[in-house]
Amino acid sequence: MKKTIVGLLDELKSGATTSEALAKAALESAKANAADNAFVSLDEEGALEAARAIDAKRAAGEKLGALAGIPLAVKDNILAKGLRCTCGSKILGNFVAPYDATATERLRAAGAVIVGKANMDEFAMGSTSETSASGPVTNPEWPELIPGGSSGGSAAAVARGTVPAALGSDTGGSIRQPAACCGVVGFKPSYGRVSRWGLVAYASSLDQIGPMANTVEDAALLYDVVAGHDPHDSTSATRPAPATLPELKNGDPKIRIGVPEECFGEGLDPEMREVLQKALDDLKADGAELVKVSLPSLKHAIASYYIIATAEASANLSRFDGVRYGHRSPEAKDLESLYRKSRSEGFGKEVQRRILLGTFVLSSGYYDAFYVQAQKVRRLIADDFAKAFASCDVVATPVLPGPPLKRGEGLKDPLAMYLTDIFTVSLNLAGLPGISVPVGSCGGSSASLQLVAPAFEETRLLQSAWRLERLRR
Ligand code: GLN
């Protein structure tokens, strides 16, 4: 069992280790496993300096934050002042963050030591972590399989044991999927729970930052630190974000778990079905009631998601124009060729495909046929969940339809890759919190169950995930 944040905090408190020793070990592990490509950059100097400062504070008996001395990784689309923020793209290859994202700032304020920036699919567009300008990420547990994406570097760094936890971002599954592929826990909070200030936007109405960790408890701890209103992000929720950790173990075992018929039928790998069913049966034996629910609009989720996400991406990525940020083509002769060449040279193939798709679905004549229809489907999906939650407390679904793809498969067939998002994108469309919890193995690698709660019911969600995890260990 890899070290948990909770375990490391105990070791730090008792003096069994120091924050500096932990930071050094994390940096050494990252360098020793450089072939994983889990990191885009390391902050050796900054991490050691921050760690020593925490050790000094501890020695002086000063009050310490909830993550004091814990080494963490942050996905490379979340700004950390003074460090490069490439988003896995050549276009931002030399971009240095001028300020901290709110999530980063809150980690630092809690005493966390940020050791580096985690690799990812370019601009978070993908499910395989193979499209980064820094090269593909390796799955430390099952190297012939993809580590999942787009937060593959964060998942790999946790699975490798380099850091006990990391921040990822999730627009359509990018926290939950790589967590499932690498056998760790991945938690996407409700839309609006964690500030997006300083998160480089992919699709602003879907993007959320969240934790990836070895245990539900660690994920809850990290979530509690980063959650809560931020005046810098107008979409961040103003309602209070109650701490989940103190309530984690107080969940009701008699919880009603909704099992959508659409999620466990055709299209799901039979071995995956069997493993997930076993996890549901265990929850039932623990006191839970399994309730049949239906999500009839789920079949349209992928189409709706890939219209809305690409539409928003085409607008968000227009800021990378070779003038204000990043790569500028040296060949440009006039303004138009500056835009065209800088963008053609700076963006990879998948990102270009998404910008083209997004521009198309927003263009006059197609807007009503695609974009407006997709927004209607988005509403239907949210309504489906609302109906389901009338008869259950949480909903359970697979995270992936089968074992992770083999390396290279998704690159050859983008549509096949998009289809693996079937169980994750609907939560982003509906703004709901979801967590991916490893429950067994499938095809020789990991299988995870996704639990979903109504918006802003993070405590309930984490309580049920904690019970599930407890049954599996
Ligand atoms: N796989 C999805 C996509 O490619 C989700 C990515 C994400 O959540 N950032 O858009």
XYZ file of C-alpha atoms and ligand atoms in Angstrom:
483
model
C 0.000 0.000 0.000
C 1.400 3.355 -1.014
C 1.747 6.075 1.598
C -1.308 8.182 2.190
C -1.468 11.863 3.097
C -3.048 10.913 6.418
C -0.213 8.471 7.141
C 2.468 10.961 6.145
C 0.929 13.668 8.341
C 1.266 11.277 11.293
C 4.894 10.565 10.412
C 5.610 14.267 10.185
C 3.908 14.942 13.499
C 5.779 12.204 15.327
C 9.101 13.288 13.850
C 9.564 10.005 11.971
C 10.208 12.075 8.847
C 10.571 15.670 7.749
C 8.944 17.669 5.075
C 12.329 18.151 3.415
C 12.916 14.394 3.339
C 9.506 13.853 1.751
C 10.100 16.535 -0.875
C 13.516 15.094 -1.696
C 12.096 11.579 -2.002
C 9.327 12.819 -4.297
C 11.789 14.670 -6.516
C 14.100 11.659 -6.637
C 11.237 9.352 -7.550
C 10.112 11.741 -10.304
C 13.627 11.828 -11.743
C 14.230 8.092 -11.390
C 10.961 7.474 -13.273
C 11.453 10.235 -15.825
C 10.608 7.703 -18.547
C 6.998 7.693 -17.262
C 6.703 11.277 -18.521
C 4.383 11.966 -15.595
C 5.828 15.450 -15.133
C 6.247 18.329 -17.544
C 8.440 20.186 -15.068
C 9.779 19.857 -11.542
C 10.290 22.672 -9.071
C 13.299 21.317 -7.197
C 14.432 24.557 -5.651
C 10.977 25.887 -4.783
C 9.827 22.565 -3.320
C 12.857 22.145 -1.089
C 12.638 25.742 0.068
C 8.934 25.402 0.892
C 9.579 22.098 2.674
C 12.344 23.563 4.825
C 10.116 26.491 5.739
C 7.430 24.059 6.949
C 9.994 22.083 8.954
C 11.163 25.317 10.584
C 7.591 26.307 11.429
C 6.973 22.889 12.943
C 10.158 23.103 15.000
C 9.077 26.522 16.247
C 5.707 25.107 17.337
C 3.755 27.327 14.958
C 0.251 26.455 13.803
C 0.376 24.372 10.616
C -2.116 23.907 7.776
C -4.004 20.743 6.900
C -1.415 19.641 4.308
C 1.716 20.885 6.037
C 4.779 19.271 4.481
C 2.932 17.014 2.016
C 4.458 16.816 -1.479
C 1.884 17.134 -4.248
C 1.704 17.431 -8.026
C -0.477 19.874 -9.917
C -1.730 19.271 -13.461
C 0.008 21.428 -16.027
C -3.100 23.441 -16.915
C -3.329 24.869 -13.373
C -1.128 27.906 -12.804
C 1.658 27.791 -10.225
C 3.444 31.115 -10.064
C 6.935 31.121 -11.540
C 6.606 27.646 -13.074
C 6.009 26.860 -16.707
C 2.394 26.115 -17.572
C 2.386 24.371 -20.931
C -0.972 22.558 -20.911
C 0.970 19.851 -22.745
C 1.132 22.119 -25.784
C 3.905 23.488 -27.916
C 1.998 26.745 -28.183
C 2.576 27.373 -24.453
C 5.988 25.685 -24.386
C 7.697 28.643 -22.728
C 4.791 30.207 -20.879
C 5.580 30.936 -17.232
C 2.621 31.411 -14.888
C 2.509 34.992 -13.613
C 0.313 34.078 -10.630
C -1.057 31.113 -8.680
C -4.427 29.580 -9.521
C -6.754 29.818 -6.526
C -6.502 26.032 -6.065
C -2.694 26.232 -6.068
C -2.764 29.153 -3.664
C -5.019 27.233 -1.279
C -2.720 24.193 -1.398
C 0.271 26.339 -0.575
C -1.610 28.148 2.200
C -2.387 24.729 3.731
C 1.337 23.949 3.722
C 1.468 21.600 0.725
C 4.755 21.397 -1.149
C 4.257 21.477 -4.906
C 6.986 19.359 -6.458
C 6.026 19.682 -10.091
C 3.545 20.069 -12.901
C 1.885 16.896 -14.134
C 1.745 15.916 -17.798
C -1.574 15.765 -19.650
C -3.256 15.499 -23.021
C -2.756 18.732 -24.905
C -5.171 21.323 -23.491
C -6.918 18.484 -21.605
C -8.437 17.197 -24.843
C -8.235 13.452 -24.742
C -8.671 10.302 -22.699
C -5.264 8.698 -23.178
C -2.490 11.183 -22.210
C -0.714 10.498 -25.479
C -0.966 13.924 -27.118
C 1.275 16.050 -24.918
C 4.089 17.994 -26.546
C 6.191 16.522 -23.708
C 5.456 12.988 -24.906
C 3.025 10.273 -23.830
C 2.543 9.327 -20.168
C 3.204 5.729 -19.100
C 0.789 3.829 -16.884
C 3.070 2.692 -14.038
C 0.896 -0.321 -13.181
C 0.100 -1.598 -16.669
C 2.665 -0.073 -19.071
C 1.144 -1.576 -22.209
C -2.130 0.226 -21.506
C -2.870 3.958 -21.571
C -2.815 5.740 -18.203
C -6.092 7.427 -19.157
C -6.519 11.110 -19.753
C -6.366 13.874 -19.736
C -4.919 14.063 -16.182
C -2.701 11.032 -16.899
C 0.423 12.569 -15.375
C -1.367 13.251 -12.085
C -2.715 9.676 -11.991
C 0.667 8.167 -12.899
C 2.515 10.238 -10.283
C 0.127 8.965 -7.601
C 0.120 5.375 -8.867
C 3.926 5.369 -9.011
C 4.048 6.574 -5.389
C 6.008 9.719 -6.313
C 3.410 11.889 -4.571
C 0.528 10.767 -2.350
C -1.956 12.942 -4.258
C -2.310 15.417 -7.091
C -4.727 17.896 -8.586
C -6.311 17.116 -11.926
C -9.015 18.778 -13.977
C -12.148 17.178 -15.348
C -14.185 18.484 -18.278
C -15.696 15.173 -19.364
C -13.929 12.570 -17.236
C -10.299 13.656 -17.101
C -9.942 13.035 -13.363
C -12.109 9.936 -13.033
C -10.880 8.056 -16.105
C -7.126 8.217 -15.547
C -7.791 7.380 -11.908
C -9.617 4.253 -13.095
C -6.871 3.352 -15.596
C -4.121 3.640 -12.972
C -6.062 2.139 -10.054
C -6.342 5.264 -7.876
C -9.218 7.403 -6.571
C -10.353 10.388 -8.666
C -12.952 12.897 -7.523
C -14.681 15.544 -9.628
C -16.611 17.974 -7.422
C -19.851 19.710 -8.454
C -19.487 22.441 -11.039
C -18.713 25.633 -9.135
C -17.265 24.003 -6.036
C -13.615 24.588 -6.842
C -12.536 27.883 -8.329
C -11.467 27.814 -11.968
C -9.377 30.969 -11.520
C -5.985 30.097 -12.954
C -7.178 26.889 -14.633
C -6.503 27.267 -18.354
C -9.972 26.964 -19.856
C -10.932 24.094 -22.147
C -14.753 24.212 -21.923
C -15.681 26.722 -19.243
C -19.175 25.417 -18.487
C -17.818 21.902 -17.854
C -14.318 22.335 -16.356
C -13.714 21.458 -12.698
C -10.533 20.958 -10.655
C -10.393 18.010 -8.252
C -8.166 15.607 -6.336
C -6.570 12.284 -7.293
C -5.259 10.178 -4.420
C -4.753 6.665 -3.052
C -7.760 6.763 -0.731
C -11.153 8.423 -0.478
C -10.033 9.966 2.813
C -7.059 11.677 1.167
C -9.256 12.886 -1.682
C -11.688 14.366 0.865
C -8.842 16.090 2.690
C -7.506 17.658 -0.487
C -10.995 18.636 -1.631
C -11.718 20.385 1.670
C -8.614 22.519 1.176
C -9.395 23.662 -2.367
C -13.221 23.895 -2.253
C -15.254 26.996 -1.561
C -16.245 30.302 -3.066
C -13.722 32.476 -4.832
C -14.653 36.015 -5.900
C -12.158 35.694 -8.786
C -14.382 33.102 -10.491
C -17.909 34.326 -11.169
C -19.094 30.728 -11.666
C -17.798 29.575 -8.304
C -20.681 28.735 -5.990
C -21.389 31.148 -3.156
C -22.978 28.543 -0.904
C -20.807 27.309 1.969
C -18.636 24.250 1.276
C -18.881 22.244 4.500
C -15.780 20.211 5.370
C -16.324 16.611 4.315
C -13.516 14.972 6.246
C -15.051 15.188 9.746
C -18.221 13.528 8.399
C -16.537 10.967 6.156
C -17.089 7.924 8.341
C -20.580 8.914 9.520
C -22.458 7.940 6.375
C -25.662 5.946 6.534
C -24.987 2.339 5.425
C -28.672 2.088 4.461
C -28.144 4.450 1.569
C -30.245 3.941 -1.576
C -28.011 3.373 -4.592
C -29.545 3.956 -7.997
C -28.402 1.526 -10.671
C -29.236 2.871 -14.158
C -30.310 0.071 -16.472
C -28.669 1.844 -19.446
C -25.235 1.642 -17.787
C -24.969 -2.054 -17.081
C -26.367 -3.539 -20.263
C -25.139 -3.669 -23.821
C -21.780 -2.064 -24.516
C -20.285 -2.946 -21.155
C -17.474 -5.482 -21.137
C -18.867 -8.664 -19.470
C -15.963 -8.983 -17.069
C -16.329 -5.320 -16.097
C -20.045 -5.912 -15.485
C -19.296 -8.847 -13.236
C -16.721 -6.961 -11.131
C -18.936 -3.911 -10.732
C -21.955 -6.058 -9.890
C -19.922 -7.722 -7.168
C -19.078 -4.283 -5.724
C -22.774 -3.354 -5.762
C -23.667 -6.650 -4.081
C -21.102 -5.923 -1.381
C -22.673 -2.531 -0.760
C -26.037 -4.253 -0.500
C -24.683 -6.726 2.026
C -23.376 -3.692 3.936
C -26.936 -2.353 4.266
C -27.456 -0.379 1.074
C -30.598 -0.700 -0.999
C -30.115 -1.099 -4.746
C -32.766 0.793 -6.700
C -33.404 0.516 -10.447
C -33.260 3.909 -12.129
C -33.194 5.042 -15.745
C -31.137 7.595 -17.653
C -32.845 7.437 -21.068
C -30.952 10.415 -22.540
C -27.545 8.970 -21.740
C -27.290 7.612 -25.273
C -27.015 11.178 -26.559
C -24.435 12.300 -23.993
C -21.314 11.801 -26.106
C -22.737 13.649 -29.097
C -23.951 16.498 -26.921
C -20.675 16.705 -25.003
C -18.453 16.740 -28.086
C -20.512 19.573 -29.557
C -20.608 21.735 -26.431
C -17.016 21.071 -25.358
C -15.565 21.754 -28.803
C -17.736 24.856 -29.270
C -16.462 26.312 -26.018
C -12.914 25.215 -26.787
C -12.946 26.941 -30.162
C -13.779 30.216 -28.406
C -11.416 29.695 -25.445
C -8.451 28.742 -27.591
C -8.782 31.768 -29.843
C -6.670 33.633 -27.291
C -3.601 31.681 -28.380
C -2.882 33.817 -31.388
C 0.896 34.145 -31.418
C 0.562 37.704 -30.165
C -0.238 37.540 -26.483
C 0.912 34.100 -25.403
C 3.396 31.444 -26.282
C 4.634 30.314 -29.654
C 4.963 32.882 -32.416
C 5.883 31.633 -35.861
C 9.148 33.118 -37.069
C 7.891 32.709 -40.648
C 4.950 35.077 -40.336
C 4.850 37.884 -42.883
C 1.686 39.720 -41.945
C -1.012 39.579 -39.266
C -3.038 36.847 -40.922
C -0.069 34.594 -41.519
C 1.058 35.288 -37.950
C -2.225 33.868 -36.636
C -2.359 31.022 -39.111
C 1.238 29.866 -38.868
C 1.576 30.309 -35.099
C -1.587 28.310 -34.483
C -0.829 25.641 -37.096
C 2.658 25.127 -35.697
C 1.676 25.435 -32.032
C -1.422 23.243 -31.772
C -1.317 19.466 -32.167
C -3.626 17.472 -34.408
C -6.317 16.626 -31.840
C -6.574 20.233 -30.642
C -6.849 21.434 -34.245
C -9.583 18.873 -34.862
C -11.531 20.160 -31.850
C -11.155 23.814 -32.852
C -12.423 22.984 -36.341
C -15.348 20.948 -34.990
C -16.256 23.653 -32.486
C -16.074 26.425 -35.043
C -18.254 24.389 -37.380
C -21.025 23.661 -34.857
C -21.213 27.348 -33.964
C -21.243 28.602 -37.526
C -24.307 30.170 -39.035
C -26.623 27.542 -40.477
C -25.297 24.801 -38.218
C -25.697 26.496 -34.860
C -29.364 25.549 -34.527
C -28.870 22.056 -35.909
C -25.983 21.159 -33.612
C -25.235 23.569 -30.787
C -28.825 24.354 -29.785
C -29.809 20.682 -30.003
C -26.827 19.712 -27.845
C -27.881 22.233 -25.210
C -31.359 20.697 -25.188
C -29.886 17.248 -24.672
C -27.794 18.683 -21.855
C -30.993 19.735 -20.107
C -32.582 16.309 -20.681
C -29.588 14.598 -19.104
C -29.780 16.853 -16.046
C -33.516 16.079 -15.837
C -32.823 12.321 -16.039
C -30.494 12.559 -13.058
C -32.955 14.721 -11.124
C -35.630 12.070 -11.681
C -33.253 9.303 -10.628
C -32.346 11.145 -7.433
C -36.021 11.284 -6.491
C -35.742 7.572 -5.663
C -32.098 7.175 -4.602
C -29.299 8.959 -2.741
C -26.402 8.214 -5.071
C -26.196 6.697 -8.540
C -23.626 4.044 -9.462
C -22.206 3.573 -12.959
C -19.050 2.165 -14.533
C -16.217 4.641 -15.180
C -14.989 2.886 -18.320
C -16.878 0.514 -20.614
C -14.009 -2.002 -20.445
C -10.312 -2.247 -19.646
C -8.195 0.795 -20.653
C -7.269 1.035 -24.337
C -3.871 -0.222 -25.426
C -1.316 2.454 -26.124
C -1.792 3.939 -29.581
C -5.356 2.681 -30.118
C -6.980 6.022 -29.341
C -4.590 7.903 -31.602
C -5.502 5.666 -34.522
C -9.230 6.001 -33.975
C -10.337 9.223 -32.218
C -14.002 8.211 -32.360
C -13.239 5.000 -30.457
C -11.520 7.175 -27.866
C -14.482 9.580 -27.628
C -16.790 6.595 -27.039
C -14.884 5.559 -23.915
C -16.237 8.769 -22.298
C -19.820 7.504 -22.248
C -20.123 7.171 -18.448
C -18.223 10.273 -17.424
C -19.303 13.182 -19.649
C -22.929 13.227 -18.485
C -21.887 14.380 -14.992
C -20.105 17.411 -16.399
C -23.094 18.186 -18.607
C -25.322 18.076 -15.498
C -22.794 19.726 -13.137
C -22.828 16.772 -10.732
C -20.063 15.498 -8.439
C -18.651 12.044 -9.161
C -15.941 9.819 -7.831
C -14.101 6.884 -9.340
C -13.206 4.167 -6.827
C -11.137 1.067 -7.695
C -13.147 -2.065 -6.899
C -11.351 -4.947 -8.575
C -9.653 -6.013 -11.751
C -10.789 -6.404 -15.337
C -8.756 -7.708 -18.266
C -5.739 -7.942 -16.005
C -5.905 -4.268 -15.026
C -8.080 -2.164 -12.751
C -11.868 -1.745 -12.666
C -13.523 1.216 -10.983
C -17.063 2.076 -9.983
C -18.311 5.643 -10.360
C -20.606 7.058 -7.692
C -22.617 10.196 -8.471
C -24.516 12.502 -6.117
C -26.832 15.489 -6.608
C -25.031 18.821 -7.022
C -23.324 20.062 -3.863
C -23.853 16.781 -2.004
C -20.125 16.088 -1.835
C -20.334 14.897 1.757
C -22.897 12.224 0.918
C -20.889 11.180 -2.125
C -17.610 10.841 -0.247
C -19.303 8.985 2.616
C -20.665 6.366 0.232
C -17.317 6.134 -1.575
C -15.558 5.625 1.740
C -17.900 2.751 2.609
C -17.367 1.185 -0.798
C -13.601 1.449 -0.499
C -13.668 -0.027 2.992
C -15.497 -3.087 1.680
C -12.907 -3.647 -1.005
C -9.768 -3.591 1.130
N -12.009 12.834 -22.879
C -12.767 14.029 -22.820
C -12.300 14.978 -23.905
O -11.455 14.605 -24.605
C -12.667 14.675 -21.472
C -11.421 15.436 -21.245
C -11.431 16.189 -19.950
O -12.196 15.887 -19.036
N -10.612 17.218 -19.893
O -12.786 16.037 -24.071
